[in-house]
PDB file of C-alpha atoms in Angstrom:
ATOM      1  CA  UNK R   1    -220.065 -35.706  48.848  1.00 54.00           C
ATOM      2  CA  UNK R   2    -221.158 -33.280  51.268  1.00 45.00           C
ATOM      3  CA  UNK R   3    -224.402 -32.034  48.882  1.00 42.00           C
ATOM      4  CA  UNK R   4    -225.323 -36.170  48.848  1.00 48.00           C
ATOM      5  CA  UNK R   5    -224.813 -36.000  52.701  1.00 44.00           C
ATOM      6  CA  UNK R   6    -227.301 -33.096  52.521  1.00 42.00           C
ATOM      7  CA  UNK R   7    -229.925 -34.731  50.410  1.00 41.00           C
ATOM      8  CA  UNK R   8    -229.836 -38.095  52.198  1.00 43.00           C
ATOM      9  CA  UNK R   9    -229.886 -36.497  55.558  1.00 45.00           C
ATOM     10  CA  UNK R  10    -232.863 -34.466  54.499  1.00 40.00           C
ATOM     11  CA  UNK R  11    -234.610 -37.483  52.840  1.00 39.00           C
ATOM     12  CA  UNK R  12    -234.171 -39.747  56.239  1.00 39.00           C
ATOM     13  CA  UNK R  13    -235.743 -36.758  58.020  1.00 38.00           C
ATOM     14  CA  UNK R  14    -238.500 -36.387  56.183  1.00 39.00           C
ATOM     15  CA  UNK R  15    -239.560 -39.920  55.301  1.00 37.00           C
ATOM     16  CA  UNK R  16    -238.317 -42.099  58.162  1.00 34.00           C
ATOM     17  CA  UNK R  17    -237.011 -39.309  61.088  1.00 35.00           C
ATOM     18  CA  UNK R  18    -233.802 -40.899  60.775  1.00 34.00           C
ATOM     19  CA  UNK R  19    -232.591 -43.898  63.118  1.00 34.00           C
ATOM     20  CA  UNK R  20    -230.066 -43.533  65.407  1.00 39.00           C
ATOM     21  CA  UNK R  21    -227.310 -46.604  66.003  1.00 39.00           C
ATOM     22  CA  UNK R  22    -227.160 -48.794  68.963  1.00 38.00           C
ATOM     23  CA  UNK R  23    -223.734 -47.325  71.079  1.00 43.00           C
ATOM     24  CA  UNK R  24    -221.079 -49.422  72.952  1.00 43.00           C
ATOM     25  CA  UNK R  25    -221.652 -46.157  75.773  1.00 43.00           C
ATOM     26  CA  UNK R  26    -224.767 -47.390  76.584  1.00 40.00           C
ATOM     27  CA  UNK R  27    -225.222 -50.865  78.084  1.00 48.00           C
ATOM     28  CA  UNK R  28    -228.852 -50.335  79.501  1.00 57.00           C
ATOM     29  CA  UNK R  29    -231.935 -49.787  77.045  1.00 71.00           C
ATOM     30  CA  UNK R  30    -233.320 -46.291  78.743  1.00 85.00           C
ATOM     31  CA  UNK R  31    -236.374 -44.770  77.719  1.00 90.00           C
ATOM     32  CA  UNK R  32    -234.443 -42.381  75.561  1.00 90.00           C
ATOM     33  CA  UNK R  33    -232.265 -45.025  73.875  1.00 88.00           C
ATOM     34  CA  UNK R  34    -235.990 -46.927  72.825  1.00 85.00           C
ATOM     35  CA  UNK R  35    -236.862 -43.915  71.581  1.00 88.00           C
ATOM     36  CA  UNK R  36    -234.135 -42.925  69.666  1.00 86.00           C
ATOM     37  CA  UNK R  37    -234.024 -46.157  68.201  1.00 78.00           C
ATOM     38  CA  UNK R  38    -237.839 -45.979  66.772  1.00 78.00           C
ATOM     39  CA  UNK R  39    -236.670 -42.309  65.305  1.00 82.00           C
ATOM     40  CA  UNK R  40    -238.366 -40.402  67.648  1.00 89.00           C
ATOM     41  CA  UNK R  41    -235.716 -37.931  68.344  1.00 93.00           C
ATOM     42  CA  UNK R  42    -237.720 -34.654  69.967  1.00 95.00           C
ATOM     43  CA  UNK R  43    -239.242 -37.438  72.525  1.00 95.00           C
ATOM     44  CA  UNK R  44    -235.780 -38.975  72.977  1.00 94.00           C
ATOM     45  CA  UNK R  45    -234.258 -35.451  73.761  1.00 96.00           C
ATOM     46  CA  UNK R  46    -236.724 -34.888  76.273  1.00 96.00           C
ATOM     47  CA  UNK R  47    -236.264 -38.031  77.880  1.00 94.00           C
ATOM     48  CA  UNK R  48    -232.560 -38.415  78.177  1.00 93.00           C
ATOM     49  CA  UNK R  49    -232.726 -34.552  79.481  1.00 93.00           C
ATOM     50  CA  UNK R  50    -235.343 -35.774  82.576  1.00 92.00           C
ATOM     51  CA  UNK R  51    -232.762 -38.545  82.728  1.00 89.00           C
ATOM     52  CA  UNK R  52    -229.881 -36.378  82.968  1.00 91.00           C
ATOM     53  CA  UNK R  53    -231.715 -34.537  86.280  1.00 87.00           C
ATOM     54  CA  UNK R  54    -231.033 -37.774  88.224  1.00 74.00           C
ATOM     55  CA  UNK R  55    -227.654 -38.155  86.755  1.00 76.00           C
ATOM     56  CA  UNK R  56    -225.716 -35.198  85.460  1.00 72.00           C
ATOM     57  CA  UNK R  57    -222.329 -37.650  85.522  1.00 76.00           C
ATOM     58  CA  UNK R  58    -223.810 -40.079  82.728  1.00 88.00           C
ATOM     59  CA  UNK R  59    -221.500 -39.653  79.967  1.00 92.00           C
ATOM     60  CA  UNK R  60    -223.314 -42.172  77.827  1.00 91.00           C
ATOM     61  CA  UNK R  61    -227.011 -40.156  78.209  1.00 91.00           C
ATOM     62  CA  UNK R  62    -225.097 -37.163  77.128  1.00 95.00           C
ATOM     63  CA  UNK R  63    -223.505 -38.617  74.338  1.00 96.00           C
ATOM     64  CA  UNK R  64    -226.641 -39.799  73.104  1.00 94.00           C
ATOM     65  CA  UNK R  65    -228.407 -36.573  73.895  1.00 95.00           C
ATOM     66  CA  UNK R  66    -226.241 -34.948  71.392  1.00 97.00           C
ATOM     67  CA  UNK R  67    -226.606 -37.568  68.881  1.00 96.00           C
ATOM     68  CA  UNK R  68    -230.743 -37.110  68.969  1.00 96.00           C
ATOM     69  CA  UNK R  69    -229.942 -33.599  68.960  1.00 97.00           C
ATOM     70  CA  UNK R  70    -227.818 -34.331  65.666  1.00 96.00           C
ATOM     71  CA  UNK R  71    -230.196 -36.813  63.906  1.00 95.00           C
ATOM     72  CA  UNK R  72    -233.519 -33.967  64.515  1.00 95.00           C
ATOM     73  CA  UNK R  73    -230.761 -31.698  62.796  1.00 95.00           C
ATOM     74  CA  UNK R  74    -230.482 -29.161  65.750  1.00 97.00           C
ATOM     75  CA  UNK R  75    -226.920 -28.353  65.332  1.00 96.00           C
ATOM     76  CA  UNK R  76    -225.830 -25.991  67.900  1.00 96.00           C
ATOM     77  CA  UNK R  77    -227.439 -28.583  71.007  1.00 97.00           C
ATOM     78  CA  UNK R  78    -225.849 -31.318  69.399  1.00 97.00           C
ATOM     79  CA  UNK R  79    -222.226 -29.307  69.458  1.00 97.00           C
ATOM     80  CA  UNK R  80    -222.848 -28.593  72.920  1.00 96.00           C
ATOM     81  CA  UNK R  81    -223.784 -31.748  74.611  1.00 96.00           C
ATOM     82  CA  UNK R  82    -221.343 -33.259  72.489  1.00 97.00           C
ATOM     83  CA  UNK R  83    -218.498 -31.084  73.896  1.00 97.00           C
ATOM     84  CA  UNK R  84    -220.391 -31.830  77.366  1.00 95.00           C
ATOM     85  CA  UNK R  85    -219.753 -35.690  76.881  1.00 96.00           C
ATOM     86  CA  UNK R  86    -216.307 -35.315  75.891  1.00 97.00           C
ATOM     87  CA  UNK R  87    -215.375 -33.722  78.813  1.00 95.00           C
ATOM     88  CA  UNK R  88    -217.057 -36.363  81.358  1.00 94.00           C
ATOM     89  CA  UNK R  89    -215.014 -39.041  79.036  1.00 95.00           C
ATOM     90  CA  UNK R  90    -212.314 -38.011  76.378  1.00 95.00           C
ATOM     91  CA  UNK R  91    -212.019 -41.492  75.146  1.00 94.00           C
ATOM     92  CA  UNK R  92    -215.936 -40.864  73.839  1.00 96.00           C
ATOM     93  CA  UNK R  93    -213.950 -38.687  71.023  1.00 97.00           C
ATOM     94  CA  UNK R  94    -213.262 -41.740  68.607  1.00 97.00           C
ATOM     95  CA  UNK R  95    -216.839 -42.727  68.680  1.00 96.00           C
ATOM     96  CA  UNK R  96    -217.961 -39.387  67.647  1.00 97.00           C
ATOM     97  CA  UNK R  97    -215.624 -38.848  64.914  1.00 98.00           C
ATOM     98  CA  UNK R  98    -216.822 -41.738  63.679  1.00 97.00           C
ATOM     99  CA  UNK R  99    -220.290 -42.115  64.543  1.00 97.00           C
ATOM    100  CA  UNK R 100    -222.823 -41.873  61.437  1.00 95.00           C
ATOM    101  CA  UNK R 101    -225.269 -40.248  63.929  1.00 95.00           C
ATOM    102  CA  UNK R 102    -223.015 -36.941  63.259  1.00 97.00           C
ATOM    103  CA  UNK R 103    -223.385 -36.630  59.865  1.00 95.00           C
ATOM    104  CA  UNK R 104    -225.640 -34.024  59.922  1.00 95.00           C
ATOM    105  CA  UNK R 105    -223.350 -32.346  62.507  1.00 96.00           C
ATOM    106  CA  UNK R 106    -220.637 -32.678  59.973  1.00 96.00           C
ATOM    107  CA  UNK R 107    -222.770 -30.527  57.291  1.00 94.00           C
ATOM    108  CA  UNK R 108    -223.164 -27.661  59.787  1.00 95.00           C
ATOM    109  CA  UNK R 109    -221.028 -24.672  60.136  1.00 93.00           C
ATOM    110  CA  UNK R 110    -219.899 -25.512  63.246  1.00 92.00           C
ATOM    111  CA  UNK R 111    -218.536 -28.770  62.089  1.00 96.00           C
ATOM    112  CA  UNK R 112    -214.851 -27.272  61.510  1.00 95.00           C
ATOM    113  CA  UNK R 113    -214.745 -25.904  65.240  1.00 96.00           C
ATOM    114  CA  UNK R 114    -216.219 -29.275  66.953  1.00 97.00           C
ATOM    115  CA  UNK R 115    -214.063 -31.435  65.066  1.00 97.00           C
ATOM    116  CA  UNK R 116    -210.782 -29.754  66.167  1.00 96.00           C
ATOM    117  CA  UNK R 117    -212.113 -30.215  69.430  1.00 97.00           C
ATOM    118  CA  UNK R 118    -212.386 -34.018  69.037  1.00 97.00           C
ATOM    119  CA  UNK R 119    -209.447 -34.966  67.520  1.00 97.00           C
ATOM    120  CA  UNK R 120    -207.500 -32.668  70.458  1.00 96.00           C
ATOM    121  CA  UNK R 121    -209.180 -34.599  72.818  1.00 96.00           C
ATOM    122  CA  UNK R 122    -208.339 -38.151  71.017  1.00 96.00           C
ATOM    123  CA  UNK R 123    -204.521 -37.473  70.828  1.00 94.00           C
ATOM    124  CA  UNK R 124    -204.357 -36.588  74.450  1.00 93.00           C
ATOM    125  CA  UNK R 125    -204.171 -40.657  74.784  1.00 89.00           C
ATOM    126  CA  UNK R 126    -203.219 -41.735  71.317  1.00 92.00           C
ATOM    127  CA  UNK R 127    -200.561 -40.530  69.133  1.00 93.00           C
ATOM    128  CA  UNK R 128    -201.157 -39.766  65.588  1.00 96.00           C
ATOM    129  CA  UNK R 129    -198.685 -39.007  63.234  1.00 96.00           C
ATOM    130  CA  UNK R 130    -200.855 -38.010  60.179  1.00 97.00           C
ATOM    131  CA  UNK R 131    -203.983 -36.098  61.571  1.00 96.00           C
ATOM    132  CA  UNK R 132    -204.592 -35.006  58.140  1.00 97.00           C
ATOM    133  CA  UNK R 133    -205.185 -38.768  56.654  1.00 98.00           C
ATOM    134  CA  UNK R 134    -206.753 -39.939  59.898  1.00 98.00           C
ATOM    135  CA  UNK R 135    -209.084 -36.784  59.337  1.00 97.00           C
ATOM    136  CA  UNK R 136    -210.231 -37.865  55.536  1.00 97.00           C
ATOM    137  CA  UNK R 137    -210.489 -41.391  56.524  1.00 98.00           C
ATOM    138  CA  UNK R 138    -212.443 -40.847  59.890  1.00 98.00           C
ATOM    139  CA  UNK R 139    -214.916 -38.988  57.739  1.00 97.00           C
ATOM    140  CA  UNK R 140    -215.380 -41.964  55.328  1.00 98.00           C
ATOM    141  CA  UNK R 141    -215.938 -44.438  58.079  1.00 97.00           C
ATOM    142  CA  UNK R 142    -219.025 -42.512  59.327  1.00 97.00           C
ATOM    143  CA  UNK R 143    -220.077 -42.423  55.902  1.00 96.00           C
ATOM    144  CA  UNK R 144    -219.543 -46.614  55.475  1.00 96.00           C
ATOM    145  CA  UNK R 145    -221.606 -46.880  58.657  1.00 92.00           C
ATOM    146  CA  UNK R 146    -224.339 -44.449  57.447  1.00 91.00           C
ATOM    147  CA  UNK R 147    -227.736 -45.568  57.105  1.00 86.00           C
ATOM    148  CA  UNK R 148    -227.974 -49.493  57.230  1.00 85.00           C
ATOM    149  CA  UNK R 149    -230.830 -49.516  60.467  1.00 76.00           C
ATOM    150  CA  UNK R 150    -232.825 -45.986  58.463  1.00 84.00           C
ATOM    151  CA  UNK R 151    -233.012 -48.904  55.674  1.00 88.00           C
ATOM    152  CA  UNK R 152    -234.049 -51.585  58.082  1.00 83.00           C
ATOM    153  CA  UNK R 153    -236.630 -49.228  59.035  1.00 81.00           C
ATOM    154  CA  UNK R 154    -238.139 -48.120  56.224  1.00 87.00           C
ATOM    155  CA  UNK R 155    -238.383 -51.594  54.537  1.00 88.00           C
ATOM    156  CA  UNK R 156    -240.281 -52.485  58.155  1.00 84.00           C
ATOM    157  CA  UNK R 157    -242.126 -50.035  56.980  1.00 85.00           C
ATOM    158  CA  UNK R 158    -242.796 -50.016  53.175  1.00 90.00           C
ATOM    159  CA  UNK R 159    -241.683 -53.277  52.391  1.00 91.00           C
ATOM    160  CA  UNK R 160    -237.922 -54.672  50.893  1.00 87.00           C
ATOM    161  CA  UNK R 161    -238.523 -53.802  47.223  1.00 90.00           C
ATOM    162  CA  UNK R 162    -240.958 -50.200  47.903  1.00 94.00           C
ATOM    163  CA  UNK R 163    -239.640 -47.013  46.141  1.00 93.00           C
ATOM    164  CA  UNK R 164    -239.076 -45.576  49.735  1.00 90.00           C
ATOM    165  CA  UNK R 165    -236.211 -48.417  50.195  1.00 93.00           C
ATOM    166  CA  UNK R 166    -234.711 -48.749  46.590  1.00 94.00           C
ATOM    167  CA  UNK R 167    -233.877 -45.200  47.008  1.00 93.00           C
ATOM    168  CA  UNK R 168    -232.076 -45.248  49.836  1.00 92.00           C
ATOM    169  CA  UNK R 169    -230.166 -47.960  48.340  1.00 92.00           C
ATOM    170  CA  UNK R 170    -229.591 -45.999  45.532  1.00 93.00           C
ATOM    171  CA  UNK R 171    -228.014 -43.367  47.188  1.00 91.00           C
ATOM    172  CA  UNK R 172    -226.015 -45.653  49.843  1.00 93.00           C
ATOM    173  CA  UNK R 173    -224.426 -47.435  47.116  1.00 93.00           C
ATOM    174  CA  UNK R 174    -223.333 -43.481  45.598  1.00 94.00           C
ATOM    175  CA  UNK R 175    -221.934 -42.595  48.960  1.00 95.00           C
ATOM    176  CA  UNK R 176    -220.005 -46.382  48.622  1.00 95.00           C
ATOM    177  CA  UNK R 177    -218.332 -45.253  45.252  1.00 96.00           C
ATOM    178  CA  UNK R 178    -217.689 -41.992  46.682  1.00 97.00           C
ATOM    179  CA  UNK R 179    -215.838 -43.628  49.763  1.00 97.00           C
ATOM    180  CA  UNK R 180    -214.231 -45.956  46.997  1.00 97.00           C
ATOM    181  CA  UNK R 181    -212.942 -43.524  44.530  1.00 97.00           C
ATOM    182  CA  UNK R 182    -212.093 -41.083  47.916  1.00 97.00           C
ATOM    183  CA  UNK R 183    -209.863 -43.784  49.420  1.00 98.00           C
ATOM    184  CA  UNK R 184    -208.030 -44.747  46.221  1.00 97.00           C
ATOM    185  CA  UNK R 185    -206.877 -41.290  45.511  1.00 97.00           C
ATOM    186  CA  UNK R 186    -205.597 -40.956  49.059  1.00 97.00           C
ATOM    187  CA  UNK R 187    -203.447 -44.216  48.485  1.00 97.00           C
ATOM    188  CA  UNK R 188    -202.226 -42.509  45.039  1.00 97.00           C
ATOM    189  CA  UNK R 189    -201.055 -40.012  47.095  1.00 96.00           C
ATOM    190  CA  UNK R 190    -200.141 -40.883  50.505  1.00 96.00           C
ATOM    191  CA  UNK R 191    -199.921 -45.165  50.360  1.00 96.00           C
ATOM    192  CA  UNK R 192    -202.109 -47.217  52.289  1.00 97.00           C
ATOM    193  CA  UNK R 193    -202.871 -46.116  55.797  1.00 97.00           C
ATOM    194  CA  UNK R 194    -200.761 -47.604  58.532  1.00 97.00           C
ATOM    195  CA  UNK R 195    -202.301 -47.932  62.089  1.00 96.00           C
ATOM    196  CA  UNK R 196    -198.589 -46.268  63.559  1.00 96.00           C
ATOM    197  CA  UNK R 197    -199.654 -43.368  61.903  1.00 97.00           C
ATOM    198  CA  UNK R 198    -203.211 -43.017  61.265  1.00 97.00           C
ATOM    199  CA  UNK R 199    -204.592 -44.781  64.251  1.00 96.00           C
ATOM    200  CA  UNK R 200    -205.857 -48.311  64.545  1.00 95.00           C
ATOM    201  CA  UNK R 201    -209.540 -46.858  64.055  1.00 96.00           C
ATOM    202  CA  UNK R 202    -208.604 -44.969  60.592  1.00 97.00           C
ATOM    203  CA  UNK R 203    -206.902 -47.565  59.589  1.00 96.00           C
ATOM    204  CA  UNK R 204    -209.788 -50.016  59.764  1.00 97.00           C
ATOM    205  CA  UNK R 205    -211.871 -47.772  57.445  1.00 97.00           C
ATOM    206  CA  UNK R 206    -209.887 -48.276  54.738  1.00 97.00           C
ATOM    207  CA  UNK R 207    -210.402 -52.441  55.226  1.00 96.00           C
ATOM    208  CA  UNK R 208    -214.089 -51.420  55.326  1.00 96.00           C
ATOM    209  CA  UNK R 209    -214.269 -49.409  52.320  1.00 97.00           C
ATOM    210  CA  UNK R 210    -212.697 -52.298  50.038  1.00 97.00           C
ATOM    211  CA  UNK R 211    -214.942 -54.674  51.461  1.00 95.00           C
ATOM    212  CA  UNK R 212    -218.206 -52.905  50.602  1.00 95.00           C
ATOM    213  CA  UNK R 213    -216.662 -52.049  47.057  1.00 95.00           C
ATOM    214  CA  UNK R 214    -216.894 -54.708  44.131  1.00 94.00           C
ATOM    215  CA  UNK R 215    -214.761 -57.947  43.779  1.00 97.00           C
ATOM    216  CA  UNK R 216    -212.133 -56.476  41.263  1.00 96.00           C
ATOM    217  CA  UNK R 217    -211.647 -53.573  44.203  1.00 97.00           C
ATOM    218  CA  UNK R 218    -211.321 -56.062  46.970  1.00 97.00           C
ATOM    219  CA  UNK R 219    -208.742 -58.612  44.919  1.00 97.00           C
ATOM    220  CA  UNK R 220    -207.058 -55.425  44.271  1.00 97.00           C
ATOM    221  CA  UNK R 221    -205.869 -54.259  47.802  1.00 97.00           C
ATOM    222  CA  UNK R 222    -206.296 -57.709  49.592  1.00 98.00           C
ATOM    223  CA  UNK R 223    -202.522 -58.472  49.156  1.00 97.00           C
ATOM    224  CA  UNK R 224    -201.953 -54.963  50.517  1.00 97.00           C
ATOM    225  CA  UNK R 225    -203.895 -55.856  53.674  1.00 97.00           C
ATOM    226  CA  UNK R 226    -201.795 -59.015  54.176  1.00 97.00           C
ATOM    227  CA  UNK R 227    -198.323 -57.263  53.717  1.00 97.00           C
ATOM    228  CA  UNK R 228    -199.946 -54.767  56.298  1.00 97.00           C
ATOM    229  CA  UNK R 229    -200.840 -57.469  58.937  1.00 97.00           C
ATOM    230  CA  UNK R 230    -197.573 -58.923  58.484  1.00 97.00           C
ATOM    231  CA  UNK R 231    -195.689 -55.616  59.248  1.00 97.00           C
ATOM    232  CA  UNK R 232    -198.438 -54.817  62.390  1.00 96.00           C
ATOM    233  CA  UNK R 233    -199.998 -52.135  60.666  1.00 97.00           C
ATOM    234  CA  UNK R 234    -203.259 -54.027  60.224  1.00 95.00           C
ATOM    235  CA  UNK R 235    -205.592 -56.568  61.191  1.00 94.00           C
ATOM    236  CA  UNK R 236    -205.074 -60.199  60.310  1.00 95.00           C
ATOM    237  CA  UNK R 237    -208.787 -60.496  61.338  1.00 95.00           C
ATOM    238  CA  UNK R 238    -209.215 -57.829  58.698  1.00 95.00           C
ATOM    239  CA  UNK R 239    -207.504 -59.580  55.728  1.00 97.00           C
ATOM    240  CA  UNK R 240    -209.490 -63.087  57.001  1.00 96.00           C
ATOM    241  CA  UNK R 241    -212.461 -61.498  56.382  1.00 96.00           C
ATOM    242  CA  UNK R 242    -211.733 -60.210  53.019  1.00 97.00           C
ATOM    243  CA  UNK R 243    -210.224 -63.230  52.000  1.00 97.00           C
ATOM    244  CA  UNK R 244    -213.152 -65.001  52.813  1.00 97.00           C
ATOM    245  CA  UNK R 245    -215.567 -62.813  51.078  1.00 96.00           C
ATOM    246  CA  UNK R 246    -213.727 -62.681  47.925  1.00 97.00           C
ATOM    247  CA  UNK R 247    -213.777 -66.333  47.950  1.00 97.00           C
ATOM    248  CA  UNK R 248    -217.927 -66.416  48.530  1.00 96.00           C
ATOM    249  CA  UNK R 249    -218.326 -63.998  45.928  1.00 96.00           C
ATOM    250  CA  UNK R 250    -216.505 -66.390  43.634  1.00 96.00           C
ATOM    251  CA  UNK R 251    -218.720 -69.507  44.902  1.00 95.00           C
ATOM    252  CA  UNK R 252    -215.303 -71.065  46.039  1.00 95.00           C
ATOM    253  CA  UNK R 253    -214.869 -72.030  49.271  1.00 96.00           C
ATOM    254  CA  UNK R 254    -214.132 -69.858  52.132  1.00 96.00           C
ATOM    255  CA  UNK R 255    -210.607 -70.580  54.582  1.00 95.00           C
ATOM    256  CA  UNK R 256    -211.356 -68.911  57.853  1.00 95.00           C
ATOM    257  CA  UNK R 257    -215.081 -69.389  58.666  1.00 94.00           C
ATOM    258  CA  UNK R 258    -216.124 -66.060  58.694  1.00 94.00           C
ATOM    259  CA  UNK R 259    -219.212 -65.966  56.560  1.00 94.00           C
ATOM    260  CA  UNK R 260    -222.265 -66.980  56.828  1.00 94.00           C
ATOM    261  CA  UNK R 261    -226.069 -67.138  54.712  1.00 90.00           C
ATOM    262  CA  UNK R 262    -229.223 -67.674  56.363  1.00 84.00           C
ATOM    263  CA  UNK R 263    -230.983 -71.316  55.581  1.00 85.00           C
ATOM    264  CA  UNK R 264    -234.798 -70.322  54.673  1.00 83.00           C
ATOM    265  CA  UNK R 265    -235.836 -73.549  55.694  1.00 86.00           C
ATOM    266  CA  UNK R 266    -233.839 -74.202  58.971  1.00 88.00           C
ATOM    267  CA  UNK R 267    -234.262 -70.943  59.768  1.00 83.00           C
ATOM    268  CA  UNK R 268    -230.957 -70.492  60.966  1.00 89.00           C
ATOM    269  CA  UNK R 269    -227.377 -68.762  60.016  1.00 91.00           C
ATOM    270  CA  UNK R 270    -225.219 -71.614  58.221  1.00 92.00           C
ATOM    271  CA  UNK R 271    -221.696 -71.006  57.058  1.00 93.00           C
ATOM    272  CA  UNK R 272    -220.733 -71.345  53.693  1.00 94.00           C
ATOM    273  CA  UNK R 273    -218.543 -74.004  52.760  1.00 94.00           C
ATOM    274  CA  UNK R 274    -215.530 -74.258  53.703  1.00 94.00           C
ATOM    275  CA  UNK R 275    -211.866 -75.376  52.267  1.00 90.00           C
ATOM    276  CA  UNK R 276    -211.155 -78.867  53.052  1.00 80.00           C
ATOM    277  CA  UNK R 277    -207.904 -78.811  55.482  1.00 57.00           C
TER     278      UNK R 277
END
């Protein structure tokens, strides 16, 4: 996986400059966040460090400093402002371990060192019984999130069906199977991840891996997912979700009104029908 990680990272940079995702630690568009957003990461750096001048407390400029630092592949910066961040807020450690923005991070060779840091700082506040599953599945959650707004970007740029965009697609339905076949090996081996033991934010990967995965992947653990929401160890919003999709995918009609198309002609978000109560 990590030599696709390489390749795509080094594609994005070269053909796009990478596009960093919107963060629940920032709530006001700066001028860095805008542009970060439009991939202009050296510009971004420079403004969230004049930013930082006026406001060396701002956890969420700091976080975001490390993640431009990340995306324009400048590893050691991005280590340290992402150790800075962490120790303004601790609770910032989830995001990071699972924050796409860090995949290039997570190719470096400081990776190893950064991520022990992280996860020491996450289970000062939340207990973990099985750092070593949280650890593989934390990992494949950044990958799942990987890459959807670099898409939206390029086909801005080159148009839905250009070569530029069919290749990224190519490559983030690869990193999909690899998640897929990843994740069902680990349940081979260790059962399906409970949120007692893994964390409620592992846990959830493993929902979002079967739902980007085919239909015969996704009828195959969606039982699982109930039995799991029954015992507290996931989501029921999880399994609705699934449950509805599966049923889309069939053209039958969905039970819990969670998905939607977009009308061409209304030009609005319609859901799809739904089960007659």
């Amino acid at each position: 996986m990590k030599h696709c990680l390489l390749l795509l990272n080094a594609m994005l940079f070269g053909l796009i400059s990478g596009f960093c995702q919107h963060k629940e630690v920032v709530t006001v568009l700066s001028k860095g966040d805008s542009l970060r957003t439009a991939g202009q990461f050296k510009e971004a750096i420079a403004a969230y460090q004049l930013e930082l001048k006026g406001d060396s407390g701002n956890s969420g400029a700091v976080y975001n400093l490390a993640c431009s630092y990340s995306l324009a592949m400048i590893p050691d910066s991005a280590a340290n402002y992402l150790r800075r961040a962490i120790n303004k807020d601790p609770k910032l450690s989830i995001h990071a371990l699972l924050d796409p923005d860090f995949l290039p991070l997570r190719s470096s060779l400081s990776w190893s060192e950064i991520e022990t840091y992280l996860e020491r700082a996450y289970c000062t506040h939340v207990a973990i019984k099985d750092l070593e599953y949280s650890r593989e599945l934390w990992e494949m959650g950044a990958v799942d999130q990987a890459y959807y707004k670099e898409i939206a970007l390029a086909e801005s740029k080159y148009g839905t069906k250009s070569k530029e965009v069919l290749a990224l697609w190519k490559l983030k339905r690869k990193l999909n199977e690899q998640n897929r076949t990843r994740l069902e090996k680990l349940i081979e081996t260790r059962g399906w991840p409970k949120k007692s033991e893994v964390g409620e934010q592992a846990a959830d990967v493993a929902f979002l891996v079967v739902q980007h995965s085919d239909l015969s992947i996704q009828k195959k653990y969606l039982s699982q997912i109930e039995l799991s929401a029954h015992k507290g160890e996931a989501s029921w919003q999880s399994y609705a979700l699934l449950y509805d999709r599966i049923q889309v995918s069939q053209n039958k009609p969905q039970k819990y009104g969670s998905q939607v198309k977009y009308d061409t002609g209304s030009k609005k978000y319609r859901l799809y029908p739904l089960l007659d109560s």
